[in-house]
Coordinates of C-alpha atoms and ligand atoms in Angstrom, one line a residue:
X263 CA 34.9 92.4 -23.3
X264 CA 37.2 93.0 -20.3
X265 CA 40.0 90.0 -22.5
X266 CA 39.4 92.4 -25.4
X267 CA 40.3 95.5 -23.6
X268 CA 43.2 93.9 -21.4
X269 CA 44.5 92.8 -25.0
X270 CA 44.6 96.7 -26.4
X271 CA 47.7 98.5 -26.6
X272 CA 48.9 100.5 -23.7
X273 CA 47.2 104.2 -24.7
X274 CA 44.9 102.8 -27.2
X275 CA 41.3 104.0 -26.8
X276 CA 38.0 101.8 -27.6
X277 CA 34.0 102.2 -27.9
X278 CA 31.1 100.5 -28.4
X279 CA 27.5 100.9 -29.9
X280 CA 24.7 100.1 -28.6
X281 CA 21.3 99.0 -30.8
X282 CA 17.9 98.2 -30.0
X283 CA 15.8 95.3 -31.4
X284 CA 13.2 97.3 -34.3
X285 CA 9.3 96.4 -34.0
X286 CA 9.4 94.9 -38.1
X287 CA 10.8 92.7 -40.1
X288 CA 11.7 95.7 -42.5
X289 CA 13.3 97.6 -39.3
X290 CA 15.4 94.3 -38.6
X291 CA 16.6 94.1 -42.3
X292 CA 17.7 98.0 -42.7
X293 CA 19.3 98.0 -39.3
X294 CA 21.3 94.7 -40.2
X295 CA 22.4 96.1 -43.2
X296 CA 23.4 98.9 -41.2
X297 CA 24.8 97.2 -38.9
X298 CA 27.3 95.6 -41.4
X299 CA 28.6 99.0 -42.8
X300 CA 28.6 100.7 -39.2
X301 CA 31.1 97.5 -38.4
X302 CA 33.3 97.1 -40.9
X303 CA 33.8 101.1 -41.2
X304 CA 33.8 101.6 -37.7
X305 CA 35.2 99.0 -36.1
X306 CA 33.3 98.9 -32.4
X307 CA 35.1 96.9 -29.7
X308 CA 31.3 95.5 -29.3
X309 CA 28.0 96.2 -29.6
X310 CA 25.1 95.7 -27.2
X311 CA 21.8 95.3 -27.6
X312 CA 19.3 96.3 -25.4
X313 CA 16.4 94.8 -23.4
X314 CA 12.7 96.1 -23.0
X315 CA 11.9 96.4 -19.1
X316 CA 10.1 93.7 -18.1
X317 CA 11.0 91.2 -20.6
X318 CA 9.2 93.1 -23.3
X319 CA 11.8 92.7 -26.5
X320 CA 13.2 89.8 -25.3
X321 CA 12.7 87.6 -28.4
X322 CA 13.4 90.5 -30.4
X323 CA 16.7 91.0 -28.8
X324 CA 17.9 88.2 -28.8
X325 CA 17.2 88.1 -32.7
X326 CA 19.4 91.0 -32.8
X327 CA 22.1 89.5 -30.5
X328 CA 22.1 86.7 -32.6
X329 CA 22.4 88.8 -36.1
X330 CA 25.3 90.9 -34.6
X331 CA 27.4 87.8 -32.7
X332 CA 26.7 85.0 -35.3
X333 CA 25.8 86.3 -38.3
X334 CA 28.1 89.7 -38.4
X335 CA 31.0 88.3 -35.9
X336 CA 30.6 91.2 -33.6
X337 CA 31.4 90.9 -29.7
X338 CA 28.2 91.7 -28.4
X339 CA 26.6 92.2 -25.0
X340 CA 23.3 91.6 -24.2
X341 CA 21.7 94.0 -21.8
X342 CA 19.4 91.3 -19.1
X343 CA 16.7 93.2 -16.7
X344 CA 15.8 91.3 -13.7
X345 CA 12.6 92.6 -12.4
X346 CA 9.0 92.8 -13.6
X347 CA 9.7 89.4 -15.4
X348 CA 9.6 86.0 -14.5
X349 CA 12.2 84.0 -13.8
X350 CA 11.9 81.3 -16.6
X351 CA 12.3 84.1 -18.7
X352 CA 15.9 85.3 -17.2
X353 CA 16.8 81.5 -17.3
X354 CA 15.5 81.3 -21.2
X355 CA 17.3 84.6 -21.9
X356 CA 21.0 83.3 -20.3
X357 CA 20.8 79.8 -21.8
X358 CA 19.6 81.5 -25.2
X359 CA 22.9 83.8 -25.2
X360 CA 24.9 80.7 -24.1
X361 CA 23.9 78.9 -27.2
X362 CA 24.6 82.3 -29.4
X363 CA 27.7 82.4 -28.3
X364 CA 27.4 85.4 -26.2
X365 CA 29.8 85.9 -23.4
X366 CA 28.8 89.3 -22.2
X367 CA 25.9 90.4 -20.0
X368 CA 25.2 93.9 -19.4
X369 CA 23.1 92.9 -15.7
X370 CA 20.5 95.6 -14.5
X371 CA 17.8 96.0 -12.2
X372 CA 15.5 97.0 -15.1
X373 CA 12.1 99.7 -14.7
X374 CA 8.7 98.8 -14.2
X375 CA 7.5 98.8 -17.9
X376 CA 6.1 101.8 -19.3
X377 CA 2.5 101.3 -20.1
X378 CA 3.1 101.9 -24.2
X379 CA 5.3 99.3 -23.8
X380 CA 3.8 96.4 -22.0
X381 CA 0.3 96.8 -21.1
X382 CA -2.8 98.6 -21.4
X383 CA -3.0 102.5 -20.6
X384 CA -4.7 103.0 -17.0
X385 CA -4.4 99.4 -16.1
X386 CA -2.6 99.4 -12.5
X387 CA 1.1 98.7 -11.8
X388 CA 2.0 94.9 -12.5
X389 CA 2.7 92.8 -9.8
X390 CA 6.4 91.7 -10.2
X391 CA 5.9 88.7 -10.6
X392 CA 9.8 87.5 -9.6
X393 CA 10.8 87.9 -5.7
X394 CA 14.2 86.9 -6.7
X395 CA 15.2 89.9 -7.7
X396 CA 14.8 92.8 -6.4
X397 CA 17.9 94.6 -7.8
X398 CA 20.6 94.7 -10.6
X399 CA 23.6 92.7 -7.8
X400 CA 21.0 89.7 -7.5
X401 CA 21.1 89.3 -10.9
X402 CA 24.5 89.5 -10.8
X403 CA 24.8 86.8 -8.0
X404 CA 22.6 84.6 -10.2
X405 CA 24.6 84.9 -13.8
X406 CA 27.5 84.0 -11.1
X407 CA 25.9 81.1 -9.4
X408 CA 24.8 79.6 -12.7
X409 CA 27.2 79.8 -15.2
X410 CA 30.5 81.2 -13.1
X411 CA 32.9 82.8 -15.4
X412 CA 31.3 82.0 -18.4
X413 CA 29.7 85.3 -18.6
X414 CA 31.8 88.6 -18.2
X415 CA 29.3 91.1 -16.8
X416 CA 28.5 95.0 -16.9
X417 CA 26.6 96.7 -14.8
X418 CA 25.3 100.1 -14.7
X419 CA 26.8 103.7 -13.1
X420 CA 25.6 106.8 -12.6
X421 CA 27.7 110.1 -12.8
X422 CA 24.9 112.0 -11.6
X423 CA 23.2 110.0 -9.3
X424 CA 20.2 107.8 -10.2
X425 CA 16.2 108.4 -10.0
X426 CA 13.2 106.4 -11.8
X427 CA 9.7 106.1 -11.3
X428 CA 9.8 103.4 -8.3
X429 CA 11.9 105.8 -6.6
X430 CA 11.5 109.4 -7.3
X431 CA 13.3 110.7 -5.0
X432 CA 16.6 111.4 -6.5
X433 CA 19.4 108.7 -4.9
X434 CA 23.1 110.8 -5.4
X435 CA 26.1 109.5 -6.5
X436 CA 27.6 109.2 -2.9
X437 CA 23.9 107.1 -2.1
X438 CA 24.5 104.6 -4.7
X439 CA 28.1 103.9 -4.2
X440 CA 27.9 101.0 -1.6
X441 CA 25.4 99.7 -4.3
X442 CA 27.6 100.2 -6.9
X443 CA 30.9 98.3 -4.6
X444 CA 28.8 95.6 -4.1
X445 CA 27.1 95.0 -7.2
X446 CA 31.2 94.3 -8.3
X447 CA 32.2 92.6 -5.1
X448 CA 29.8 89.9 -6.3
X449 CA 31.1 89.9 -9.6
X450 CA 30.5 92.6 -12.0
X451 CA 33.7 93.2 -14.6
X452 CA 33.1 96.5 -15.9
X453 CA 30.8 99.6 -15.5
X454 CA 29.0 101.0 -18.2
X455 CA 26.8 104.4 -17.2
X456 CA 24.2 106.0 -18.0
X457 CA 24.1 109.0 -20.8
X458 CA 25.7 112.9 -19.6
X459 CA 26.8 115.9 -20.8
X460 CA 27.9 117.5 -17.9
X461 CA 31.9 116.4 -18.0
X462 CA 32.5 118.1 -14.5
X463 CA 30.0 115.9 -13.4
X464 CA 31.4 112.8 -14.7
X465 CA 35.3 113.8 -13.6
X466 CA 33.9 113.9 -9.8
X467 CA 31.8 110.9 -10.1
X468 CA 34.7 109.0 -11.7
X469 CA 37.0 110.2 -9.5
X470 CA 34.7 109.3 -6.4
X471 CA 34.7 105.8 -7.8
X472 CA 37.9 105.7 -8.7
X473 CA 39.7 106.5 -5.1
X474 CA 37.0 104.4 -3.1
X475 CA 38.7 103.5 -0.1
X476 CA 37.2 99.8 -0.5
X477 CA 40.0 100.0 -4.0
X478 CA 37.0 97.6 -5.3
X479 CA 36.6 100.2 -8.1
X480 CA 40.3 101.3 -8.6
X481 CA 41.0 99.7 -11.6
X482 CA 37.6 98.3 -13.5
X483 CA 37.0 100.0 -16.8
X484 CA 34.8 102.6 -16.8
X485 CA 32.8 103.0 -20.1
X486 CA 30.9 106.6 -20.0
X487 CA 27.8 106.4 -21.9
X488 CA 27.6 108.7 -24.5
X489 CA 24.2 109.8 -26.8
X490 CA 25.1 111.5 -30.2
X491 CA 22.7 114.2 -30.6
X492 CA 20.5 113.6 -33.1
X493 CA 18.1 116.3 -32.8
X494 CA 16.6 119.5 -30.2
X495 CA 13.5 117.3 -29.5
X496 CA 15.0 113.7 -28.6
X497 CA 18.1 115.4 -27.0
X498 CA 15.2 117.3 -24.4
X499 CA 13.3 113.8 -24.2
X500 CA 15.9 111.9 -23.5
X501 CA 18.0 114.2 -21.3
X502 CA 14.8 114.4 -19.2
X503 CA 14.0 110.8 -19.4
X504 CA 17.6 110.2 -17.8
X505 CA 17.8 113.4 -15.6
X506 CA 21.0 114.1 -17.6
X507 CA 21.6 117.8 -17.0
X508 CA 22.3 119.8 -20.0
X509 CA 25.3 122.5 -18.6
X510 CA 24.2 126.0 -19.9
X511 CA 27.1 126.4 -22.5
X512 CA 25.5 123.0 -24.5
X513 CA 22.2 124.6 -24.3
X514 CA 22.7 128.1 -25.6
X515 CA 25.1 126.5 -27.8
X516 CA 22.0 124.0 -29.6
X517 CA 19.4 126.5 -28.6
X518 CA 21.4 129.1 -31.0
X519 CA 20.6 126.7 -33.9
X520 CA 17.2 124.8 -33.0
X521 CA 14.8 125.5 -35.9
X522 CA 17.8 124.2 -37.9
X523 CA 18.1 120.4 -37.9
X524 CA 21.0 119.9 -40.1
X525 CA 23.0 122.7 -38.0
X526 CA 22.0 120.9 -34.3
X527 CA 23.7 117.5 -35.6
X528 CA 26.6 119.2 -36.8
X529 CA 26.7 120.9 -33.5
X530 CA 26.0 118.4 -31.5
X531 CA 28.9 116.0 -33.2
X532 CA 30.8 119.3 -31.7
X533 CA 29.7 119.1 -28.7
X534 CA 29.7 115.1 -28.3
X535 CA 33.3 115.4 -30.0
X536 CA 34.7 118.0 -27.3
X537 CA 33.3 115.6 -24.7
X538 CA 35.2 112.4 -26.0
X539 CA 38.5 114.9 -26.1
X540 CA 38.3 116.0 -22.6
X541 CA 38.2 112.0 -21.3
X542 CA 40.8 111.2 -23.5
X543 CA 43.4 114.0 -22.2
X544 CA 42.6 113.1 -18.8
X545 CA 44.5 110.2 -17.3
X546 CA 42.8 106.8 -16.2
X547 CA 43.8 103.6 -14.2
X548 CA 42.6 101.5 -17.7
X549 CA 41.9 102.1 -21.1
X550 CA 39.6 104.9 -21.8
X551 CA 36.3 103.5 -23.4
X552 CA 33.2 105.2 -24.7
X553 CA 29.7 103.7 -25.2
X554 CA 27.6 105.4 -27.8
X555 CA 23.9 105.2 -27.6
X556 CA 23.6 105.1 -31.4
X557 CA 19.2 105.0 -31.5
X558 CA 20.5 102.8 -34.1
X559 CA 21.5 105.9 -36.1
X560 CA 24.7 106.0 -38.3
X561 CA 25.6 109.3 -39.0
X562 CA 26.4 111.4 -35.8
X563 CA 28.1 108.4 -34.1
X564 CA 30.3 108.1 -37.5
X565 CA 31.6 111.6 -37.2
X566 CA 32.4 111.8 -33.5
X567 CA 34.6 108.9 -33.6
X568 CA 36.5 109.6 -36.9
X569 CA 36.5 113.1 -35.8
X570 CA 37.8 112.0 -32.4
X571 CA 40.3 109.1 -34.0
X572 CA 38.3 106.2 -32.2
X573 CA 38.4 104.1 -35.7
X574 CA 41.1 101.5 -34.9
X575 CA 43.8 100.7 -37.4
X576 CA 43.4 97.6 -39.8
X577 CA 46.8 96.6 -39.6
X578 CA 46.5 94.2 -42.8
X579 CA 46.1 97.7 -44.8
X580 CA 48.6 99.3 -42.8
X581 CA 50.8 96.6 -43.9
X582 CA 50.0 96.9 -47.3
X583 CA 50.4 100.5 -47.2
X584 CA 53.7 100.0 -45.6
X585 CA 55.2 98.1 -48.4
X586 CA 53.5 100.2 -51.3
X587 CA 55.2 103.3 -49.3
X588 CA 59.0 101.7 -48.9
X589 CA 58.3 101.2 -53.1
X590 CA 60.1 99.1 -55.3
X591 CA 63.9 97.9 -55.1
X592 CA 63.7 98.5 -50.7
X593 CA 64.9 95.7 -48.6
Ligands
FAD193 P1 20.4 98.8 -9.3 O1 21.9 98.6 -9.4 O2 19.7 97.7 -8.7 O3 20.2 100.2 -8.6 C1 19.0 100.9 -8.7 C2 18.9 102.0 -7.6 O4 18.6 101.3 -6.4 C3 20.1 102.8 -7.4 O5 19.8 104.1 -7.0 C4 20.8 102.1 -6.2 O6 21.6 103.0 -5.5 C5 19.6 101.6 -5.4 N1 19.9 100.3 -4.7 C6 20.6 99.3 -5.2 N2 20.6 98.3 -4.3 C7 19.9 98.7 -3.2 C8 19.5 98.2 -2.0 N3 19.9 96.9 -1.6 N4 18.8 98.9 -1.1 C9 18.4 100.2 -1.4 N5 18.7 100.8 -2.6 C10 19.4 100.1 -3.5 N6 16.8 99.5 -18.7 C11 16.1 98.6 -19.5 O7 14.9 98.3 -19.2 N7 16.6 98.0 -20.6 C12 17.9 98.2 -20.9 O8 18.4 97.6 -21.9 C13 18.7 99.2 -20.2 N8 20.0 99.4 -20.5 C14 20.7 100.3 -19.7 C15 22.0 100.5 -20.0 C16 22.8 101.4 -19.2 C17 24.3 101.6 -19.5 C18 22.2 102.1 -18.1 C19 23.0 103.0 -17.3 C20 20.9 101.8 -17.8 C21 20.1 101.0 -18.6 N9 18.7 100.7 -18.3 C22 18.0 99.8 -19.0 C23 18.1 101.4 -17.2 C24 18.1 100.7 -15.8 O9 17.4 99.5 -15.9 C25 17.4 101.6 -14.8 O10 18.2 102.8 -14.7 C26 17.0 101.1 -13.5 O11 16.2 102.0 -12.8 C27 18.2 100.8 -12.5 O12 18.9 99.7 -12.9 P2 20.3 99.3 -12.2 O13 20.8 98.1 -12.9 O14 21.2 100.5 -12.1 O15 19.7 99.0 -10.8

């Protein structure tokens, strides 16, 4: 990911979409096929696909990791979780992406698994079951000890601080920042973060980051996170599973249109499209990236980036295009 972006053109922008692996066989086959007209008519940097906490998708995503790296070409990152799983299971998941071809990581610490998800309601908190890892850097240390720069790694950021169930309390963005340093220090290649709306929020974060005394984070792309909206309900779910605040403008803006689904997607490509805008006029140290969390949906993340001109060129056409335009008897 970080030899793609190096290779871009000096103001060019990028993004990437992120899936996750369905429950069916009928899921898998309808988000494949969607998969192969969101790539050729979008044309993502990557893709990643996530991974259920505690190991819970894992042959499921990397079924999906496979589909988009081997069978659809895509550069695609797999998102790894460290905790609440055993450690066969992070060795399995590595060696698996090594065979796929997969040369991108997206390393995090990971939640203990939500009960829907792993286990039976009411039964108590799993033990973790994996005292190597007790946060996102000692996966990071591990992909690094293991495989050494085979893997380019992410790791996660967030512009508004961080909170999950283990820790309730809410950790700020000035608590996590000697997290965040070292979790590069010992190797990380790129920051992705977590899902906002509140620009403001991101500008001071980034710029916190950014002008680190340490320089550890001066010049490391940045991709924000991004979640198209897709409707009033998941937008609140979401927004509160994440603790992304929802600036009052956004709010009355949606909250003027709610009983309306068609009108809240076209607003919220608005909304989502004024976001991507406001990064891209402001200056960077790289590239300027955005990560959509697509819920492996096609149609809002479509708009916002051809509203937003994300779509790279295909120069091939271009070409074409250029000779059809010069028209016959030019040099
Ligand atoms: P860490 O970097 O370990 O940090 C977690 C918290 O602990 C932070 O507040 C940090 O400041 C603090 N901390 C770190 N080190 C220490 C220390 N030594 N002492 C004290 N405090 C410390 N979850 C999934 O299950 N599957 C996914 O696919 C997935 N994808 C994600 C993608 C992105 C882009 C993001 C932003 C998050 C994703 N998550 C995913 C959620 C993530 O697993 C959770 O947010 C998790 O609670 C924290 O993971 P982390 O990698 O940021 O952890």
């Amino acid at each position: 990911i970080t030899d793609k972006i190096a290779g871009l053109g000096k103001d060019a922008n990028y993004f990437s979409l992120e899936f996750f692996p369905p429950k069916t066989a009928m899921g898998f086959a309808n988000l494949q096929t969607r998969l192969e007209r969101m790539s050729q008519a979008l044309r993502p940097l990557f893709v990643t696909v996530t991974w259920g906490a505690g190991g819970s998708t894992a042959q499921k995503s990397l079924e999906l990791a496979e589909i988009c790296q081997r069978q659809l070409g895509l550069t695609t990152c797999l998102h790894l979780t460290c905790t609440n799983m055993s450690r066969s299971l992070v060795d399995e998941a590595l060696e698996q992406a090594k065979v796929l071809g997969i040369r991108n990581i997206l390393a995090l610490r990971g939640d203990a698994p939500r009960s829907e998800e792993y286990r039976e309601e009411g039964a108590p908190p799993e033990e973790d079951s994996n005292k190597d890892f007790t946060w996102a850097i000692d996966l990071v240390r591990y992909i690094r000890k293991q495989y050494g720069d085979y893997f380019c790694i992410g790791v996660a950021a967030y512009p508004e601080g961080h909170s999950d169930e283990s820790h309730p309390e809410h950790q700020s963005v000035e608590h996590d920042l000697p997290y965040l340093i070292e979790k590069v220090k010992a190797g990380a290649d790129f920051l992705m973060t977590q899902l906002f709306f509140d620009v403001e929020a991101y500008d001071r974060a980034e710029k916190l980051w950014r002008e680190h005394e340490s320089g550890a984070l001066k010049t490391i792309p940045i991709i924000p996170g991004l979640m198209p909206i897709q409707s009033y309900a998941i937008l609140r779910r979401t927004t509160k599973l994440s603790h992304a605040k929802l600036p009052a403008d956004i709010l009355a803006r949606l909250d003027a249109v709610k009983g309306d689904d068609e009108l809240v997607k076209q607003v919220g490509v608005k909304i989502l499209s004024e976001i991507v805008e406001h990064l891209q006029s402001r200056p960077d140290t790289c590239r300027r990236g955005f990560h959509f969390y697509t819920l492996n949906l096609e149609k809002a993340v479509s708009h916002i980036v051809e509203d937003t001109k994300l779509i790279p060129p295909t120069f091939i056409e271009d070409d074409e295009e250029a000779i059809v335009d010069m028209g016959p008897g030019s040099p």
